[in-house]
């Protein structure tokens, strides 16, 4: 699996063959096909495991932060930090949607980081920290903003500086729907 991750992350789905993966893993092509029926199935497994790892890594940074807005900022900073890894960008954000299909890609996201966005928004509404609004469109809006922000940071000359601008903007949007008086 790590050889497939490395191949897909470095060369992209369309430039990798099962032969490349087998060679990198030092196994036969038949051994790869014994576990996966296709390159697409192998890619989906790599993508899903990477999404889980990314989500767990971000959530591990939160600890016991009682301030919802600070917890969100911490999670965003961790997410953007992890996404500096070009293999994450390539596998999850660039190749994921066209290879897996938009619906499957979103399903995996909802089970991981995207689902955490929805949980945080729901928690904020329940605690009356965020104005009540239909959860699904709000989640989709924030998730889309975060995903697009990652792609913009990847294209930027200075990922770190650009990511801080996007994190600040996402927090500005979140605070704009909050019930917390601005200071």
PDB file of C-alpha atoms in Angstrom:
ATOM      1  CA  UNK A   1       0.000   0.000   0.000  1.00  0.00           C
ATOM      2  CA  UNK A   2       2.835   2.419   0.790  1.00  0.00           C
ATOM      3  CA  UNK A   3       4.364   1.787  -2.647  1.00  0.00           C
ATOM      4  CA  UNK A   4       1.051   2.619  -4.319  1.00  0.00           C
ATOM      5  CA  UNK A   5       0.757   5.745  -2.159  1.00  0.00           C
ATOM      6  CA  UNK A   6       4.251   6.823  -3.208  1.00  0.00           C
ATOM      7  CA  UNK A   7       3.621   6.136  -6.913  1.00  0.00           C
ATOM      8  CA  UNK A   8       0.214   7.845  -7.027  1.00  0.00           C
ATOM      9  CA  UNK A   9       1.439  10.742  -4.903  1.00  0.00           C
ATOM     10  CA  UNK A  10       4.535  11.417  -6.957  1.00  0.00           C
ATOM     11  CA  UNK A  11       3.415  10.645 -10.502  1.00  0.00           C
ATOM     12  CA  UNK A  12      -0.376  10.948 -10.410  1.00  0.00           C
ATOM     13  CA  UNK A  13      -2.987   8.318 -11.153  1.00  0.00           C
ATOM     14  CA  UNK A  14      -2.908   8.610 -14.934  1.00  0.00           C
ATOM     15  CA  UNK A  15       0.895   8.226 -15.094  1.00  0.00           C
ATOM     16  CA  UNK A  16       1.092   5.111 -12.901  1.00  0.00           C
ATOM     17  CA  UNK A  17       0.568   1.517 -13.972  1.00  0.00           C
ATOM     18  CA  UNK A  18       0.081  -1.621 -11.907  1.00  0.00           C
ATOM     19  CA  UNK A  19       3.503  -2.663 -13.204  1.00  0.00           C
ATOM     20  CA  UNK A  20       5.004   0.498 -11.665  1.00  0.00           C
ATOM     21  CA  UNK A  21       3.373  -0.222  -8.326  1.00  0.00           C
ATOM     22  CA  UNK A  22       4.410  -3.891  -8.362  1.00  0.00           C
ATOM     23  CA  UNK A  23       7.994  -2.918  -9.187  1.00  0.00           C
ATOM     24  CA  UNK A  24       8.062  -0.288  -6.401  1.00  0.00           C
ATOM     25  CA  UNK A  25       6.657  -2.846  -3.939  1.00  0.00           C
ATOM     26  CA  UNK A  26       9.057  -5.530  -5.172  1.00  0.00           C
ATOM     27  CA  UNK A  27       6.193  -7.925  -5.905  1.00  0.00           C
ATOM     28  CA  UNK A  28       4.690  -9.374  -9.057  1.00  0.00           C
ATOM     29  CA  UNK A  29       1.846  -7.760 -10.960  1.00  0.00           C
ATOM     30  CA  UNK A  30      -0.208 -10.854 -10.113  1.00  0.00           C
ATOM     31  CA  UNK A  31       0.360 -10.243  -6.406  1.00  0.00           C
ATOM     32  CA  UNK A  32      -1.108  -6.757  -6.747  1.00  0.00           C
ATOM     33  CA  UNK A  33      -4.120  -8.107  -8.666  1.00  0.00           C
ATOM     34  CA  UNK A  34      -4.574 -10.785  -5.997  1.00  0.00           C
ATOM     35  CA  UNK A  35      -5.507  -8.004  -3.539  1.00  0.00           C
ATOM     36  CA  UNK A  36      -7.025  -5.423  -5.887  1.00  0.00           C
ATOM     37  CA  UNK A  37      -9.132  -6.044  -8.971  1.00  0.00           C
ATOM     38  CA  UNK A  38      -8.023  -2.824 -10.662  1.00  0.00           C
ATOM     39  CA  UNK A  39      -5.783   0.194 -10.423  1.00  0.00           C
ATOM     40  CA  UNK A  40      -8.886   2.253  -9.596  1.00  0.00           C
ATOM     41  CA  UNK A  41      -9.729   0.002  -6.637  1.00  0.00           C
ATOM     42  CA  UNK A  42      -6.171   0.272  -5.342  1.00  0.00           C
ATOM     43  CA  UNK A  43      -6.254   4.054  -5.734  1.00  0.00           C
ATOM     44  CA  UNK A  44      -9.553   4.225  -3.828  1.00  0.00           C
ATOM     45  CA  UNK A  45      -8.025   2.262  -0.949  1.00  0.00           C
ATOM     46  CA  UNK A  46      -4.939   4.508  -0.891  1.00  0.00           C
ATOM     47  CA  UNK A  47      -7.142   7.621  -1.045  1.00  0.00           C
ATOM     48  CA  UNK A  48      -9.414   6.423   1.743  1.00  0.00           C
ATOM     49  CA  UNK A  49      -6.552   5.491   4.074  1.00  0.00           C
ATOM     50  CA  UNK A  50      -4.877   8.837   3.421  1.00  0.00           C
ATOM     51  CA  UNK A  51      -8.139  10.702   4.148  1.00  0.00           C
ATOM     52  CA  UNK A  52      -8.527   8.803   7.434  1.00  0.00           C
ATOM     53  CA  UNK A  53      -4.916   9.494   8.424  1.00  0.00           C
ATOM     54  CA  UNK A  54      -5.274  13.192   7.560  1.00  0.00           C
ATOM     55  CA  UNK A  55      -8.497  13.513   9.525  1.00  0.00           C
ATOM     56  CA  UNK A  56      -7.064  11.713  12.565  1.00  0.00           C
ATOM     57  CA  UNK A  57      -3.941  13.843  12.462  1.00  0.00           C
ATOM     58  CA  UNK A  58      -6.003  17.036  12.459  1.00  0.00           C
ATOM     59  CA  UNK A  59      -8.287  15.871  15.256  1.00  0.00           C
ATOM     60  CA  UNK A  60      -5.300  14.860  17.401  1.00  0.00           C
ATOM     61  CA  UNK A  61      -4.268  18.539  17.577  1.00  0.00           C
ATOM     62  CA  UNK A  62      -7.458  19.647  19.274  1.00  0.00           C
ATOM     63  CA  UNK A  63      -6.989  18.271  22.756  1.00  0.00           C
ATOM     64  CA  UNK A  64      -9.532  19.692  25.173  1.00  0.00           C
ATOM     65  CA  UNK A  65     -10.034  23.171  23.773  1.00  0.00           C
ATOM     66  CA  UNK A  66     -13.216  24.665  25.283  1.00  0.00           C
ATOM     67  CA  UNK A  67     -13.372  27.559  22.824  1.00  0.00           C
ATOM     68  CA  UNK A  68     -15.112  26.366  19.661  1.00  0.00           C
ATOM     69  CA  UNK A  69     -13.652  29.099  17.470  1.00  0.00           C
ATOM     70  CA  UNK A  70     -10.099  28.535  18.707  1.00  0.00           C
ATOM     71  CA  UNK A  71     -10.567  24.796  18.207  1.00  0.00           C
ATOM     72  CA  UNK A  72     -11.656  25.422  14.611  1.00  0.00           C
ATOM     73  CA  UNK A  73      -8.629  27.644  13.978  1.00  0.00           C
ATOM     74  CA  UNK A  74      -6.334  24.992  15.461  1.00  0.00           C
ATOM     75  CA  UNK A  75      -7.933  22.306  13.281  1.00  0.00           C
ATOM     76  CA  UNK A  76      -7.627  24.477  10.166  1.00  0.00           C
ATOM     77  CA  UNK A  77      -3.985  25.222  10.904  1.00  0.00           C
ATOM     78  CA  UNK A  78      -3.285  21.511  11.344  1.00  0.00           C
ATOM     79  CA  UNK A  79      -5.192  20.632   8.169  1.00  0.00           C
ATOM     80  CA  UNK A  80      -3.345  23.205   6.072  1.00  0.00           C
ATOM     81  CA  UNK A  81      -0.040  22.145   7.639  1.00  0.00           C
ATOM     82  CA  UNK A  82      -0.643  18.495   6.713  1.00  0.00           C
ATOM     83  CA  UNK A  83      -1.717  19.481   3.199  1.00  0.00           C
ATOM     84  CA  UNK A  84       1.720  20.931   2.467  1.00  0.00           C
ATOM     85  CA  UNK A  85       2.530  17.331   1.572  1.00  0.00           C
ATOM     86  CA  UNK A  86       2.266  17.203  -2.220  1.00  0.00           C
ATOM     87  CA  UNK A  87       1.140  13.560  -2.139  1.00  0.00           C
ATOM     88  CA  UNK A  88      -1.953  14.600  -0.165  1.00  0.00           C
ATOM     89  CA  UNK A  89      -2.709  17.309  -2.717  1.00  0.00           C
ATOM     90  CA  UNK A  90      -2.179  14.944  -5.638  1.00  0.00           C
ATOM     91  CA  UNK A  91      -4.119  11.962  -4.256  1.00  0.00           C
ATOM     92  CA  UNK A  92      -6.964  13.640  -2.380  1.00  0.00           C
ATOM     93  CA  UNK A  93      -7.585  16.938  -4.122  1.00  0.00           C
ATOM     94  CA  UNK A  94      -6.345  16.575  -7.691  1.00  0.00           C
ATOM     95  CA  UNK A  95      -6.802  12.927  -8.647  1.00  0.00           C
ATOM     96  CA  UNK A  96      -9.476  11.974  -6.118  1.00  0.00           C
ATOM     97  CA  UNK A  97     -12.550  13.572  -7.718  1.00  0.00           C
ATOM     98  CA  UNK A  98     -11.935  12.490 -11.339  1.00  0.00           C
ATOM     99  CA  UNK A  99     -10.742   8.971 -10.469  1.00  0.00           C
ATOM    100  CA  UNK A 100     -13.295   8.137  -7.784  1.00  0.00           C
ATOM    101  CA  UNK A 101     -16.134  10.183  -9.196  1.00  0.00           C
ATOM    102  CA  UNK A 102     -17.478  13.245  -7.462  1.00  0.00           C
ATOM    103  CA  UNK A 103     -20.057  11.363  -5.358  1.00  0.00           C
ATOM    104  CA  UNK A 104     -17.652   8.720  -3.988  1.00  0.00           C
ATOM    105  CA  UNK A 105     -15.008  11.382  -3.344  1.00  0.00           C
ATOM    106  CA  UNK A 106     -17.534  13.430  -1.335  1.00  0.00           C
ATOM    107  CA  UNK A 107     -18.698  10.321   0.534  1.00  0.00           C
ATOM    108  CA  UNK A 108     -15.143   9.593   1.691  1.00  0.00           C
ATOM    109  CA  UNK A 109     -14.739  13.243   2.680  1.00  0.00           C
ATOM    110  CA  UNK A 110     -18.015  13.201   4.657  1.00  0.00           C
ATOM    111  CA  UNK A 111     -16.733  10.169   6.565  1.00  0.00           C
ATOM    112  CA  UNK A 112     -13.582  12.059   7.492  1.00  0.00           C
ATOM    113  CA  UNK A 113     -12.687  15.766   7.584  1.00  0.00           C
ATOM    114  CA  UNK A 114     -15.914  16.929   5.929  1.00  0.00           C
ATOM    115  CA  UNK A 115     -17.939  15.078   8.543  1.00  0.00           C
ATOM    116  CA  UNK A 116     -15.988  16.828  11.269  1.00  0.00           C
ATOM    117  CA  UNK A 117     -16.878  20.189   9.731  1.00  0.00           C
ATOM    118  CA  UNK A 118     -20.548  19.265   9.922  1.00  0.00           C
ATOM    119  CA  UNK A 119     -20.191  18.072  13.525  1.00  0.00           C
ATOM    120  CA  UNK A 120     -18.484  21.316  14.576  1.00  0.00           C
ATOM    121  CA  UNK A 121     -21.149  23.460  12.903  1.00  0.00           C
ATOM    122  CA  UNK A 122     -23.926  21.406  14.508  1.00  0.00           C
ATOM    123  CA  UNK A 123     -22.236  21.664  17.908  1.00  0.00           C
ATOM    124  CA  UNK A 124     -21.893  25.433  17.462  1.00  0.00           C
ATOM    125  CA  UNK A 125     -25.576  25.771  16.635  1.00  0.00           C
ATOM    126  CA  UNK A 126     -26.626  23.589  19.574  1.00  0.00           C
ATOM    127  CA  UNK A 127     -24.516  25.708  21.915  1.00  0.00           C
ATOM    128  CA  UNK A 128     -26.020  28.847  20.353  1.00  0.00           C
ATOM    129  CA  UNK A 129     -22.543  29.998  19.292  1.00  0.00           C
ATOM    130  CA  UNK A 130     -23.491  29.907  15.605  1.00  0.00           C
ATOM    131  CA  UNK A 131     -26.731  31.185  14.103  1.00  0.00           C
ATOM    132  CA  UNK A 132     -29.160  28.416  13.240  1.00  0.00           C
ATOM    133  CA  UNK A 133     -29.124  27.618   9.555  1.00  0.00           C
ATOM    134  CA  UNK A 134     -29.725  24.483   7.463  1.00  0.00           C
ATOM    135  CA  UNK A 135     -26.682  22.336   8.189  1.00  0.00           C
ATOM    136  CA  UNK A 136     -26.078  20.649   4.845  1.00  0.00           C
ATOM    137  CA  UNK A 137     -25.623  23.780   2.700  1.00  0.00           C
ATOM    138  CA  UNK A 138     -23.560  25.433   5.417  1.00  0.00           C
ATOM    139  CA  UNK A 139     -21.306  22.382   5.687  1.00  0.00           C
ATOM    140  CA  UNK A 140     -20.948  22.164   1.907  1.00  0.00           C
ATOM    141  CA  UNK A 141     -20.073  25.867   1.710  1.00  0.00           C
ATOM    142  CA  UNK A 142     -17.348  25.671   4.365  1.00  0.00           C
ATOM    143  CA  UNK A 143     -16.011  22.370   3.049  1.00  0.00           C
ATOM    144  CA  UNK A 144     -15.816  23.744  -0.496  1.00  0.00           C
ATOM    145  CA  UNK A 145     -14.107  26.896   0.755  1.00  0.00           C
ATOM    146  CA  UNK A 146     -11.510  24.856   2.648  1.00  0.00           C
ATOM    147  CA  UNK A 147     -10.862  22.494  -0.264  1.00  0.00           C
ATOM    148  CA  UNK A 148     -10.490  25.352  -2.748  1.00  0.00           C
ATOM    149  CA  UNK A 149      -8.231  27.168  -0.295  1.00  0.00           C
ATOM    150  CA  UNK A 150      -5.905  24.170  -0.187  1.00  0.00           C
ATOM    151  CA  UNK A 151      -5.663  24.137  -3.983  1.00  0.00           C
ATOM    152  CA  UNK A 152      -4.940  27.868  -4.061  1.00  0.00           C
ATOM    153  CA  UNK A 153      -2.232  27.482  -1.435  1.00  0.00           C
ATOM    154  CA  UNK A 154      -0.658  24.675  -3.418  1.00  0.00           C
ATOM    155  CA  UNK A 155      -0.392  26.970  -6.453  1.00  0.00           C
ATOM    156  CA  UNK A 156       0.938  29.899  -4.421  1.00  0.00           C
ATOM    157  CA  UNK A 157       4.569  30.896  -4.244  1.00  0.00           C
ATOM    158  CA  UNK A 158       4.466  30.815  -0.433  1.00  0.00           C
ATOM    159  CA  UNK A 159       2.181  28.067   0.884  1.00  0.00           C
ATOM    160  CA  UNK A 160       2.510  29.057   4.546  1.00  0.00           C
ATOM    161  CA  UNK A 161       1.737  32.747   4.073  1.00  0.00           C
ATOM    162  CA  UNK A 162      -1.115  32.040   1.672  1.00  0.00           C
ATOM    163  CA  UNK A 163      -2.574  29.440   4.023  1.00  0.00           C
ATOM    164  CA  UNK A 164      -2.654  31.979   6.866  1.00  0.00           C
ATOM    165  CA  UNK A 165      -4.637  34.371   4.646  1.00  0.00           C
ATOM    166  CA  UNK A 166      -7.119  31.620   3.799  1.00  0.00           C
ATOM    167  CA  UNK A 167      -7.422  30.449   7.407  1.00  0.00           C
ATOM    168  CA  UNK A 168      -8.068  34.046   8.474  1.00  0.00           C
ATOM    169  CA  UNK A 169     -10.720  34.373   5.764  1.00  0.00           C
ATOM    170  CA  UNK A 170     -12.447  31.128   6.708  1.00  0.00           C
ATOM    171  CA  UNK A 171     -12.468  32.247  10.347  1.00  0.00           C
ATOM    172  CA  UNK A 172     -13.870  35.629   9.242  1.00  0.00           C
ATOM    173  CA  UNK A 173     -16.729  33.791   7.510  1.00  0.00           C
ATOM    174  CA  UNK A 174     -17.332  31.572  10.538  1.00  0.00           C
ATOM    175  CA  UNK A 175     -17.326  34.505  12.938  1.00  0.00           C
ATOM    176  CA  UNK A 176     -19.740  36.249  10.561  1.00  0.00           C
ATOM    177  CA  UNK A 177     -22.391  33.624  11.329  1.00  0.00           C
ATOM    178  CA  UNK A 178     -21.617  33.474  15.030  1.00  0.00           C
ATOM    179  CA  UNK A 179     -23.803  34.688  17.857  1.00  0.00           C
ATOM    180  CA  UNK A 180     -20.710  35.758  19.758  1.00  0.00           C
ATOM    181  CA  UNK A 181     -20.309  39.538  19.964  1.00  0.00           C
ATOM    182  CA  UNK A 182     -17.208  40.778  18.155  1.00  0.00           C
ATOM    183  CA  UNK A 183     -14.489  42.284  20.281  1.00  0.00           C
TER     184      UNK A 183
END
